[in-house]
Amino acid sequence: MTTIAPPVFSSSTTRAVTNAPVVSITSPIGGRVVEVNTGGDGNLPLATIENDRVDRSTLIGLTIELTSLQNDLALKQSIHADYLRRIADLERDLNRQQAAIIIRSDNDLRNAQAHLEIVSLSSANEKNAAERKLGLVKKGVIAGNRDELANTLRLEDTKIVAARLRVEMLSADLGNARSGIFVGGEQQSLQDLQREIRNVKADRSQISIQTATIQARIDQLKALAKAEEERIAKLVRADVAISTQAKLFKTVAQVGKQVSGGDTLAESVSCADAFVVAIFSERQAQSLSLGASVTVEADGWDSPVLGRVERLVPKTTERVDLDYAVPFPPTERRELYAFIAPDEAHSDNGVVNKFCGVGTWVTVSMPKTWVVWTRRQFDNTSSALAGYAGQLRQHLAAFTDAPVAGPSEQARITRVSPRGARLAANTTLAVAMKPDSTSIQAKAL
């Protein structure tokens, strides 16, 4: 006959299953599903949606306006180039006529300077003769009119002044011609050329302003058209992918199906948030607390996995598993749910993948409270005995003048002997099972 020993050292439950929150993968656009990847190939998109009914009226309007502005810009640039050529031709004509005026004015100036020299010499001779004759008349040597002779002297002085003024006027005209200042009726054609050049330059400046305004508007429309093209490209075709931290759970989309923006294409589970939901009785749950360590194992796993209790959910009439991949196992009276996550200190990709395999039934074991307490007491007692042995060795060495043990010898001495460890274990176990006993130490010895 065989008997089954009660779970003295641990408490476990087989009503536990791996689970994870479900994340819906939705369609970013409306359209028709043209491709679905159910093989789980991470290099391929999960689904591809195409939409041939995208409204392109805005892009068409922008393109038409952009084309019109580009034509206007080309016309303005052509007019601007014509103005530049016209200004260049007028300035060449003005320069040629200005050069001719400068040459003529220079010749007139030199002629006036020569005439001034002639008048100066002639006037000097006439003045000498008139002054000599006036002196003879005053002495009564010859007959003559004194006023007439005085007027002759003033006339000669006036001739010199007039010739000098002519030189100064022609010198000023030459300076004005060289500076581009043209006055008088003879230089009316040059004035007309200058006026026409100013008018054409003003028109050119206005065309330049219009060209810059049109160019700025074209740049703005190009940016808007580019943004609209990118928006249409996103609406025409969309590739939906799954995160590398998630695992495909269920595919909803089908090839050829018409979907709208926000429709669910597939469901995934987040491996980073995977956990085990286990059912414990309220009596078992007395040993549970948030952060308590448990062991999780399954038939298909190569080794058990350490986990920690993250949440305790009492029995309720409301559904608490609607957002998870697998329905929670049903509970009975005086039972509750325990959410168990992988222990971060001992978790790696392999552990996460085990927990991410949602729907796997597992066994969750937790040590009895008295076992945990006994193990802690055993560790504390062993450490205390080891320290006491070391101190005793030091005292004996001091009384007997024996050499103090080195580090390696001290380490060997402070190890707990099998008998000391057995004594500590029996003592701790007895205290745990029967704290009021007074003969535990004697029995252990």
One Martini backbone bead per residue (centre of mass of N, CA, C, O) as a GRO file, in nm:
protein
  445
    1MET     BB    1   0.098   0.035   0.021
    2THR     BB    2   0.031   0.372  -0.057
    3THR     BB    3   0.138   0.704   0.027
    4ILE     BB    4   0.057   1.050   0.064
    5ALA     BB    5   0.222   1.322   0.123
    6PRO     BB    6   0.203   1.606   0.250
    7PRO     BB    7   0.260   1.952   0.196
    8VAL     BB    8   0.502   2.060   0.399
    9PHE     BB    9   0.723   2.249   0.229
   10SER     BB   10   0.488   2.306   0.011
   11SER     BB   11   0.287   2.511  -0.213
   12SER     BB   12   0.052   2.430  -0.478
   13THR     BB   13  -0.050   2.494  -0.831
   14THR     BB   14  -0.226   2.399  -1.147
   15ARG     BB   15  -0.405   2.669  -1.167
   16ALA     BB   16  -0.215   2.782  -1.422
   17VAL     BB   17  -0.142   3.059  -1.655
   18THR     BB   18  -0.026   3.204  -1.921
   19ASN     BB   19  -0.007   3.565  -1.974
   20ALA     BB   20  -0.135   3.865  -2.156
   21PRO     BB   21  -0.172   4.149  -2.293
   22VAL     BB   22  -0.378   4.293  -2.533
   23VAL     BB   23  -0.284   4.426  -2.857
   24SER     BB   24  -0.408   4.631  -3.088
   25ILE     BB   25  -0.389   4.626  -3.446
   26THR     BB   26  -0.429   4.897  -3.650
   27SER     BB   27  -0.552   5.088  -3.901
   28PRO     BB   28  -0.439   5.392  -4.040
   29ILE     BB   29  -0.629   5.323  -4.286
   30GLY     BB   30  -0.833   5.320  -4.555
   31GLY     BB   31  -0.913   5.000  -4.725
   32ARG     BB   32  -0.734   4.738  -4.882
   33VAL     BB   33  -0.635   4.420  -4.832
   34VAL     BB   34  -0.331   4.277  -4.995
   35GLU     BB   35  -0.163   4.179  -4.728
   36VAL     BB   36  -0.067   3.883  -4.529
   37ASN     BB   37   0.139   3.801  -4.239
   38THR     BB   38   0.141   3.475  -4.068
   39GLY     BB   39   0.456   3.376  -4.017
   40GLY     BB   40   0.635   3.587  -3.839
   41ASP     BB   41   0.802   3.775  -4.016
   42GLY     BB   42   0.998   4.047  -3.925
   43ASN     BB   43   1.071   4.154  -4.231
   44LEU     BB   44   0.763   4.168  -4.257
   45PRO     BB   45   0.471   4.284  -4.288
   46LEU     BB   46   0.169   4.217  -4.157
   47ALA     BB   47   0.029   4.449  -4.337
   48THR     BB   48  -0.143   4.566  -4.643
   49ILE     BB   49  -0.270   4.887  -4.744
   50GLU     BB   50  -0.500   5.005  -4.996
   51ASN     BB   51  -0.589   5.336  -5.156
   52ASP     BB   52  -0.788   5.461  -5.447
   53ARG     BB   53  -0.972   5.709  -5.280
   54VAL     BB   54  -0.804   5.955  -5.276
   55ASP     BB   55  -0.798   6.289  -5.220
   56ARG     BB   56  -0.651   6.523  -5.483
   57SER     BB   57  -0.751   6.824  -5.494
   58THR     BB   58  -0.535   6.979  -5.339
   59LEU     BB   59  -0.295   6.900  -5.519
   60ILE     BB   60  -0.411   7.009  -5.781
   61GLY     BB   61  -0.439   7.303  -5.692
   62LEU     BB   62  -0.139   7.343  -5.626
   63THR     BB   63  -0.031   7.274  -5.910
   64ILE     BB   64  -0.176   7.493  -6.068
   65GLU     BB   65  -0.067   7.735  -5.911
   66LEU     BB   66   0.231   7.667  -5.956
   67THR     BB   67   0.229   7.684  -6.265
   68SER     BB   68   0.132   7.975  -6.289
   69LEU     BB   69   0.367   8.102  -6.129
   70GLN     BB   70   0.594   7.997  -6.311
   71ASN     BB   71   0.502   8.153  -6.559
   72ASP     BB   72   0.517   8.433  -6.432
   73LEU     BB   73   0.816   8.416  -6.362
   74ALA     BB   74   0.922   8.384  -6.650
   75LEU     BB   75   0.809   8.653  -6.752
   76LYS     BB   76   0.949   8.840  -6.549
   77GLN     BB   77   1.237   8.752  -6.621
   78SER     BB   78   1.222   8.845  -6.915
   79ILE     BB   79   1.164   9.143  -6.855
   80HIS     BB   80   1.416   9.188  -6.685
   81ALA     BB   81   1.615   9.128  -6.915
   82ASP     BB   82   1.517   9.354  -7.103
   83TYR     BB   83   1.583   9.585  -6.912
   84LEU     BB   84   1.883   9.534  -6.901
   85ARG     BB   85   1.935   9.575  -7.203
   86ARG     BB   86   1.816   9.861  -7.222
   87ILE     BB   87   2.006   9.994  -7.020
   88ALA     BB   88   2.268   9.926  -7.167
   89ASP     BB   89   2.204  10.082  -7.428
   90LEU     BB   90   2.155  10.361  -7.303
   91GLU     BB   91   2.433  10.386  -7.165
   92ARG     BB   92   2.595  10.378  -7.426
   93ASP     BB   93   2.475  10.629  -7.555
   94LEU     BB   94   2.543  10.820  -7.324
   95ASN     BB   95   2.851  10.778  -7.332
   96ARG     BB   96   2.898  10.877  -7.619
   97GLN     BB   97   2.774  11.161  -7.586
   98GLN     BB   98   2.946  11.242  -7.346
   99ALA     BB   99   3.217  11.224  -7.490
  100ALA     BB  100   3.149  11.439  -7.703
  101ILE     BB  101   3.094  11.670  -7.504
  102ILE     BB  102   3.372  11.669  -7.373
  103ILE     BB  103   3.535  11.736  -7.625
  104ARG     BB  104   3.391  11.999  -7.699
  105SER     BB  105   3.434  12.145  -7.428
  106ASP     BB  106   3.740  12.132  -7.436
  107ASN     BB  107   3.774  12.299  -7.695
  108ASP     BB  108   3.624  12.551  -7.602
  109LEU     BB  109   3.810  12.608  -7.363
  110ARG     BB  110   4.071  12.648  -7.524
  111ASN     BB  111   3.963  12.876  -7.700
  112ALA     BB  112   3.898  13.070  -7.466
  113GLN     BB  113   4.183  13.086  -7.355
  114ALA     BB  114   4.306  13.207  -7.613
  115HIS     BB  115   4.122  13.454  -7.625
  116LEU     BB  116   4.211  13.567  -7.352
  117GLU     BB  117   4.502  13.616  -7.436
  118ILE     BB  118   4.445  13.808  -7.668
  119VAL     BB  119   4.281  14.018  -7.512
  120SER     BB  120   4.498  14.087  -7.310
  121LEU     BB  121   4.708  14.198  -7.514
  122SER     BB  122   4.531  14.402  -7.663
  123SER     BB  123   4.443  14.563  -7.415
  124ALA     BB  124   4.723  14.651  -7.327
  125ASN     BB  125   4.786  14.821  -7.579
  126GLU     BB  126   4.539  15.006  -7.572
  127LYS     BB  127   4.591  15.117  -7.287
  128ASN     BB  128   4.866  15.247  -7.342
  129ALA     BB  129   4.776  15.439  -7.563
  130ALA     BB  130   4.549  15.582  -7.402
  131GLU     BB  131   4.726  15.681  -7.166
  132ARG     BB  132   4.922  15.850  -7.336
  133LYS     BB  133   4.711  16.036  -7.470
  134LEU     BB  134   4.587  16.138  -7.204
  135GLY     BB  135   4.849  16.280  -7.107
  136LEU     BB  136   4.873  16.482  -7.349
  137VAL     BB  137   4.599  16.614  -7.309
  138LYS     BB  138   4.648  16.718  -7.023
  139LYS     BB  139   4.907  16.897  -7.135
  140GLY     BB  140   4.828  17.015  -7.436
  141VAL     BB  141   4.961  16.887  -7.688
  142ILE     BB  142   4.690  16.759  -7.758
  143ALA     BB  143   4.392  16.687  -7.896
  144GLY     BB  144   4.108  16.579  -7.687
  145ASN     BB  145   3.902  16.324  -7.527
  146ARG     BB  146   3.886  16.216  -7.214
  147ASP     BB  147   3.633  16.031  -7.202
  148GLU     BB  148   3.704  15.854  -7.438
  149LEU     BB  149   3.965  15.742  -7.316
  150ALA     BB  150   3.835  15.621  -7.059
  151ASN     BB  151   3.642  15.427  -7.209
  152THR     BB  152   3.862  15.265  -7.343
  153LEU     BB  153   3.975  15.143  -7.083
  154ARG     BB  154   3.709  15.002  -6.989
  155LEU     BB  155   3.673  14.826  -7.241
  156GLU     BB  156   3.924  14.652  -7.207
  157ASP     BB  157   3.847  14.536  -6.932
  158THR     BB  158   3.579  14.404  -7.026
  159LYS     BB  159   3.702  14.206  -7.229
  160ILE     BB  160   3.854  14.042  -7.017
  161VAL     BB  161   3.613  13.959  -6.843
  162ALA     BB  162   3.457  13.812  -7.068
  163ALA     BB  163   3.675  13.602  -7.135
  164ARG     BB  164   3.689  13.483  -6.850
  165LEU     BB  165   3.393  13.392  -6.828
  166ARG     BB  166   3.405  13.199  -7.064
  167VAL     BB  167   3.607  13.006  -6.936
  168GLU     BB  168   3.444  12.934  -6.681
  169MET     BB  169   3.194  12.821  -6.825
  170LEU     BB  170   3.340  12.595  -6.987
  171SER     BB  171   3.457  12.454  -6.736
  172ALA     BB  172   3.183  12.382  -6.609
  173ASP     BB  173   3.074  12.217  -6.848
  174LEU     BB  174   3.295  12.002  -6.836
  175GLY     BB  175   3.236  11.904  -6.548
  176ASN     BB  176   2.940  11.822  -6.601
  177ALA     BB  177   2.996  11.616  -6.824
  178ARG     BB  178   3.173  11.430  -6.648
  179SER     BB  179   2.925  11.402  -6.422
  180GLY     BB  180   2.636  11.393  -6.582
  181ILE     BB  181   2.559  11.704  -6.635
  182PHE     BB  182   2.272  11.830  -6.816
  183VAL     BB  183   2.237  12.151  -6.974
  184GLY     BB  184   2.027  12.267  -7.185
  185GLY     BB  185   1.923  12.250  -7.514
  186GLU     BB  186   2.171  12.092  -7.640
  187GLN     BB  187   2.121  11.853  -7.392
  188GLN     BB  188   1.836  11.711  -7.423
  189SER     BB  189   1.906  11.421  -7.515
  190LEU     BB  190   2.056  11.346  -7.255
  191GLN     BB  191   1.820  11.391  -7.065
  192ASP     BB  192   1.637  11.176  -7.195
  193LEU     BB  193   1.819  10.937  -7.140
  194GLN     BB  194   1.822  10.959  -6.833
  195ARG     BB  195   1.515  10.936  -6.793
  196GLU     BB  196   1.484  10.655  -6.923
  197ILE     BB  197   1.673  10.503  -6.734
  198ARG     BB  198   1.514  10.560  -6.475
  199ASN     BB  199   1.251  10.423  -6.564
  200VAL     BB  200   1.366  10.141  -6.620
  201LYS     BB  201   1.478  10.095  -6.335
  202ALA     BB  202   1.208  10.111  -6.192
  203ASP     BB  203   1.081   9.873  -6.342
  204ARG     BB  204   1.293   9.669  -6.255
  205SER     BB  205   1.240   9.687  -5.950
  206GLN     BB  206   0.946   9.597  -5.965
  207ILE     BB  207   1.004   9.322  -6.096
  208SER     BB  208   1.185   9.217  -5.867
  209ILE     BB  209   0.968   9.218  -5.651
  210GLN     BB  210   0.771   9.030  -5.797
  211THR     BB  211   0.967   8.793  -5.823
  212ALA     BB  212   1.015   8.747  -5.519
  213THR     BB  213   0.719   8.695  -5.449
  214ILE     BB  214   0.674   8.454  -5.635
  215GLN     BB  215   0.904   8.277  -5.523
  216ALA     BB  216   0.793   8.255  -5.236
  217ARG     BB  217   0.526   8.122  -5.320
  218ILE     BB  218   0.651   7.877  -5.458
  219ASP     BB  219   0.796   7.764  -5.212
  220GLN     BB  220   0.539   7.726  -5.047
  221LEU     BB  221   0.392   7.536  -5.248
  222LYS     BB  222   0.605   7.315  -5.250
  223ALA     BB  223   0.578   7.240  -4.953
  224LEU     BB  224   0.276   7.173  -4.965
  225ALA     BB  225   0.295   6.958  -5.190
  226LYS     BB  226   0.486   6.769  -5.042
  227ALA     BB  227   0.304   6.718  -4.797
  228GLU     BB  228   0.067   6.609  -4.966
  229GLU     BB  229   0.217   6.373  -5.094
  230GLU     BB  230   0.286   6.233  -4.827
  231ARG     BB  231  -0.004   6.200  -4.733
  232ILE     BB  232  -0.101   6.032  -4.976
  233ALA     BB  233   0.107   5.804  -4.946
  234LYS     BB  234  -0.010   5.715  -4.666
  235LEU     BB  235  -0.308   5.665  -4.783
  236VAL     BB  236  -0.247   5.459  -5.017
  237ARG     BB  237  -0.010   5.324  -4.830
  238ALA     BB  238   0.025   5.060  -4.573
  239ASP     BB  239   0.253   4.937  -4.329
  240VAL     BB  240   0.209   4.684  -4.089
  241ALA     BB  241   0.369   4.644  -3.779
  242ILE     BB  242   0.553   4.475  -3.530
  243SER     BB  243   0.685   4.460  -3.245
  244THR     BB  244   0.972   4.327  -3.099
  245GLN     BB  245   0.816   4.304  -2.802
  246ALA     BB  246   0.615   4.135  -2.964
  247LYS     BB  247   0.338   3.893  -3.019
  248LEU     BB  248   0.162   3.710  -3.220
  249PHE     BB  249  -0.180   3.604  -3.171
  250LYS     BB  250  -0.395   3.740  -3.387
  251THR     BB  251  -0.562   3.726  -3.701
  252VAL     BB  252  -0.807   3.930  -3.878
  253ALA     BB  253  -0.716   3.986  -4.142
  254GLN     BB  254  -0.801   3.993  -4.498
  255VAL     BB  255  -0.777   3.940  -4.813
  256GLY     BB  256  -0.987   4.199  -4.956
  257LYS     BB  257  -1.057   4.364  -4.721
  258GLN     BB  258  -1.251   4.621  -4.596
  259VAL     BB  259  -1.120   4.907  -4.429
  260SER     BB  260  -1.082   5.117  -4.156
  261GLY     BB  261  -0.983   5.349  -3.958
  262GLY     BB  262  -0.910   5.147  -3.662
  263ASP     BB  263  -0.911   4.872  -3.744
  264THR     BB  264  -0.862   4.545  -3.671
  265LEU     BB  265  -0.594   4.323  -3.773
  266ALA     BB  266  -0.458   4.251  -3.489
  267GLU     BB  267  -0.307   4.056  -3.222
  268SER     BB  268  -0.103   4.121  -2.936
  269VAL     BB  269   0.171   4.046  -2.718
  270SER     BB  270   0.344   4.151  -2.434
  271CYS     BB  271   0.634   4.024  -2.313
  272ALA     BB  272   0.698   4.236  -2.086
  273ASP     BB  273   0.384   4.168  -1.958
  274ALA     BB  274   0.413   3.891  -1.875
  275PHE     BB  275   0.228   3.623  -1.700
  276VAL     BB  276   0.094   3.456  -1.411
  277VAL     BB  277  -0.216   3.296  -1.346
  278ALA     BB  278  -0.321   3.207  -1.017
  279ILE     BB  279  -0.475   2.970  -0.797
  280PHE     BB  280  -0.573   3.037  -0.460
  281SER     BB  281  -0.631   2.992  -0.156
  282GLU     BB  282  -0.684   3.164   0.127
  283ARG     BB  283  -0.494   2.985   0.288
  284GLN     BB  284  -0.251   3.008   0.097
  285ALA     BB  285  -0.249   3.329   0.083
  286GLN     BB  286  -0.121   3.378   0.367
  287SER     BB  287   0.178   3.330   0.234
  288LEU     BB  288   0.118   3.573   0.068
  289SER     BB  289   0.294   3.843  -0.105
  290LEU     BB  290   0.424   4.110  -0.213
  291GLY     BB  291   0.721   3.969  -0.357
  292ALA     BB  292   0.695   3.682  -0.350
  293SER     BB  293   0.848   3.376  -0.390
  294VAL     BB  294   0.839   3.160  -0.679
  295THR     BB  295   0.763   2.859  -0.869
  296VAL     BB  296   0.788   2.785  -1.223
  297GLU     BB  297   0.635   2.511  -1.412
  298ALA     BB  298   0.668   2.291  -1.702
  299ASP     BB  299   0.673   2.039  -1.930
  300GLY     BB  300   0.828   2.218  -2.171
  301TRP     BB  301   1.043   2.286  -1.971
  302ASP     BB  302   1.381   2.272  -1.871
  303SER     BB  303   1.315   2.480  -1.631
  304PRO     BB  304   1.262   2.651  -1.377
  305VAL     BB  305   1.095   2.955  -1.259
  306LEU     BB  306   1.130   3.259  -1.126
  307GLY     BB  307   0.901   3.442  -0.912
  308ARG     BB  308   0.667   3.722  -0.849
  309VAL     BB  309   0.442   3.880  -0.664
  310GLU     BB  310   0.220   4.152  -0.784
  311ARG     BB  311  -0.085   4.033  -0.747
  312LEU     BB  312  -0.410   4.044  -0.575
  313VAL     BB  313  -0.728   3.885  -0.665
  314PRO     BB  314  -1.028   3.864  -0.580
  315LYS     BB  315  -1.324   3.749  -0.588
  316THR     BB  316  -1.549   3.818  -0.867
  317THR     BB  317  -1.821   3.907  -1.082
  318GLU     BB  318  -1.622   4.034  -1.259
  319ARG     BB  319  -1.446   4.087  -1.540
  320VAL     BB  320  -1.068   4.060  -1.554
  321ASP     BB  321  -1.002   3.920  -1.870
  322LEU     BB  322  -1.059   4.104  -2.131
  323ASP     BB  323  -0.737   4.214  -2.178
  324TYR     BB  324  -0.660   3.913  -2.236
  325ALA     BB  325  -0.563   3.631  -2.403
  326VAL     BB  326  -0.656   3.457  -2.153
  327PRO     BB  327  -0.869   3.310  -1.969
  328PHE     BB  328  -0.942   3.274  -1.661
  329PRO     BB  329  -0.963   3.068  -1.428
  330PRO     BB  330  -1.190   2.939  -1.240
  331THR     BB  331  -1.342   3.009  -0.936
  332GLU     BB  332  -1.398   2.951  -0.609
  333ARG     BB  333  -1.443   2.937  -0.306
  334ARG     BB  334  -1.196   3.088  -0.144
  335GLU     BB  335  -1.058   3.242  -0.393
  336LEU     BB  336  -0.765   3.356  -0.586
  337TYR     BB  337  -0.561   3.577  -0.757
  338ALA     BB  338  -0.223   3.547  -0.900
  339PHE     BB  339   0.030   3.763  -1.002
  340ILE     BB  340   0.313   3.648  -1.202
  341ALA     BB  341   0.644   3.746  -1.238
  342PRO     BB  342   0.942   3.769  -1.335
  343ASP     BB  343   1.245   3.761  -1.204
  344GLU     BB  344   1.469   4.009  -1.258
  345ALA     BB  345   1.733   3.869  -1.142
  346HIS     BB  346   1.652   3.584  -1.335
  347SER     BB  347   1.599   3.719  -1.607
  348ASP     BB  348   1.549   3.648  -1.955
  349ASN     BB  349   1.472   3.567  -2.269
  350GLY     BB  350   1.382   3.282  -2.196
  351VAL     BB  351   1.181   3.358  -1.975
  352VAL     BB  352   1.007   3.549  -2.142
  353ASN     BB  353   0.924   3.336  -2.354
  354LYS     BB  354   0.776   3.153  -2.162
  355PHE     BB  355   0.564   3.365  -2.069
  356CYS     BB  356   0.473   3.436  -2.375
  357GLY     BB  357   0.336   3.151  -2.383
  358VAL     BB  358   0.033   3.159  -2.410
  359GLY     BB  359  -0.163   2.897  -2.251
  360THR     BB  360   0.025   2.774  -2.037
  361TRP     BB  361   0.037   2.523  -1.820
  362VAL     BB  362   0.116   2.554  -1.474
  363THR     BB  363   0.333   2.538  -1.184
  364VAL     BB  364   0.289   2.673  -0.855
  365SER     BB  365   0.538   2.735  -0.605
  366MET     BB  366   0.547   2.758  -0.240
  367PRO     BB  367   0.676   2.804   0.047
  368LYS     BB  368   0.660   2.757   0.359
  369THR     BB  369   0.677   2.951   0.628
  370TRP     BB  370   0.848   2.764   0.813
  371VAL     BB  371   1.074   2.719   0.607
  372VAL     BB  372   1.169   3.005   0.578
  373TRP     BB  373   1.223   3.049   0.878
  374THR     BB  374   1.423   2.813   0.913
  375ARG     BB  375   1.634   2.904   0.708
  376ARG     BB  376   1.696   3.172   0.846
  377GLN     BB  377   1.779   3.053   1.122
  378PHE     BB  378   2.007   2.875   1.016
  379ASP     BB  379   2.181   3.102   0.901
  380ASN     BB  380   2.214   3.260   1.165
  381THR     BB  381   2.334   3.028   1.339
  382SER     BB  382   2.579   2.965   1.163
  383SER     BB  383   2.707   3.246   1.187
  384ALA     BB  384   2.732   3.248   1.495
  385LEU     BB  385   2.910   2.991   1.526
  386ALA     BB  386   3.142   3.088   1.354
  387GLY     BB  387   3.212   3.335   1.529
  388TYR     BB  388   3.256   3.180   1.795
  389ALA     BB  389   3.490   3.000   1.698
  390GLY     BB  390   3.686   3.229   1.636
  391GLN     BB  391   3.695   3.356   1.918
  392LEU     BB  392   3.792   3.101   2.069
  393ARG     BB  393   4.058   3.074   1.920
  394GLN     BB  394   4.175   3.345   2.010
  395HIS     BB  395   4.171   3.289   2.318
  396LEU     BB  396   4.349   3.034   2.319
  397ALA     BB  397   4.597   3.169   2.191
  398ALA     BB  398   4.638   3.377   2.422
  399PHE     BB  399   4.685   3.165   2.661
  400THR     BB  400   4.909   2.972   2.491
  401ASP     BB  401   5.087   3.135   2.279
  402ALA     BB  402   4.976   3.091   2.012
  403PRO     BB  403   4.957   3.123   1.697
  404VAL     BB  404   4.806   3.303   1.473
  405ALA     BB  405   4.592   3.260   1.238
  406GLY     BB  406   4.554   3.269   0.929
  407PRO     BB  407   4.341   3.321   0.680
  408SER     BB  408   4.311   3.021   0.592
  409GLU     BB  409   4.283   2.904   0.879
  410GLN     BB  410   4.046   3.079   0.968
  411ALA     BB  411   3.850   2.974   0.753
  412ARG     BB  412   3.863   2.677   0.850
  413ILE     BB  413   3.765   2.727   1.143
  414THR     BB  414   3.486   2.888   1.073
  415ARG     BB  415   3.374   2.640   1.004
  416VAL     BB  416   3.116   2.433   1.020
  417SER     BB  417   3.048   2.162   1.162
  418PRO     BB  418   2.847   1.900   1.132
  419ARG     BB  419   2.753   1.904   1.429
  420GLY     BB  420   2.686   2.209   1.438
  421ALA     BB  421   2.481   2.208   1.210
  422ARG     BB  422   2.294   1.996   1.337
  423LEU     BB  423   2.233   2.157   1.587
  424ALA     BB  424   2.110   2.405   1.447
  425ALA     BB  425   1.887   2.256   1.297
  426ASN     BB  426   1.743   2.124   1.538
  427THR     BB  427   1.690   2.380   1.692
  428THR     BB  428   1.526   2.531   1.478
  429LEU     BB  429   1.310   2.314   1.428
  430ALA     BB  430   1.207   2.300   1.718
  431VAL     BB  431   1.123   2.594   1.743
  432ALA     BB  432   0.923   2.590   1.508
  433MET     BB  433   0.743   2.344   1.618
  434LYS     BB  434   0.843   2.401   1.949
  435PRO     BB  435   0.895   2.678   2.124
  436ASP     BB  436   0.847   2.556   2.443
  437SER     BB  437   1.087   2.396   2.454
  438THR     BB  438   1.362   2.287   2.697
  439SER     BB  439   1.509   2.004   2.552
  440ILE     BB  440   1.655   2.048   2.278
  441GLN     BB  441   1.965   2.061   2.329
  442ALA     BB  442   1.996   1.784   2.467
  443LYS     BB  443   1.890   1.609   2.235
  444ALA     BB  444   2.090   1.701   2.024
  445LEU     BB  445   2.343   1.597   2.203
   0.00000   0.00000   0.00000
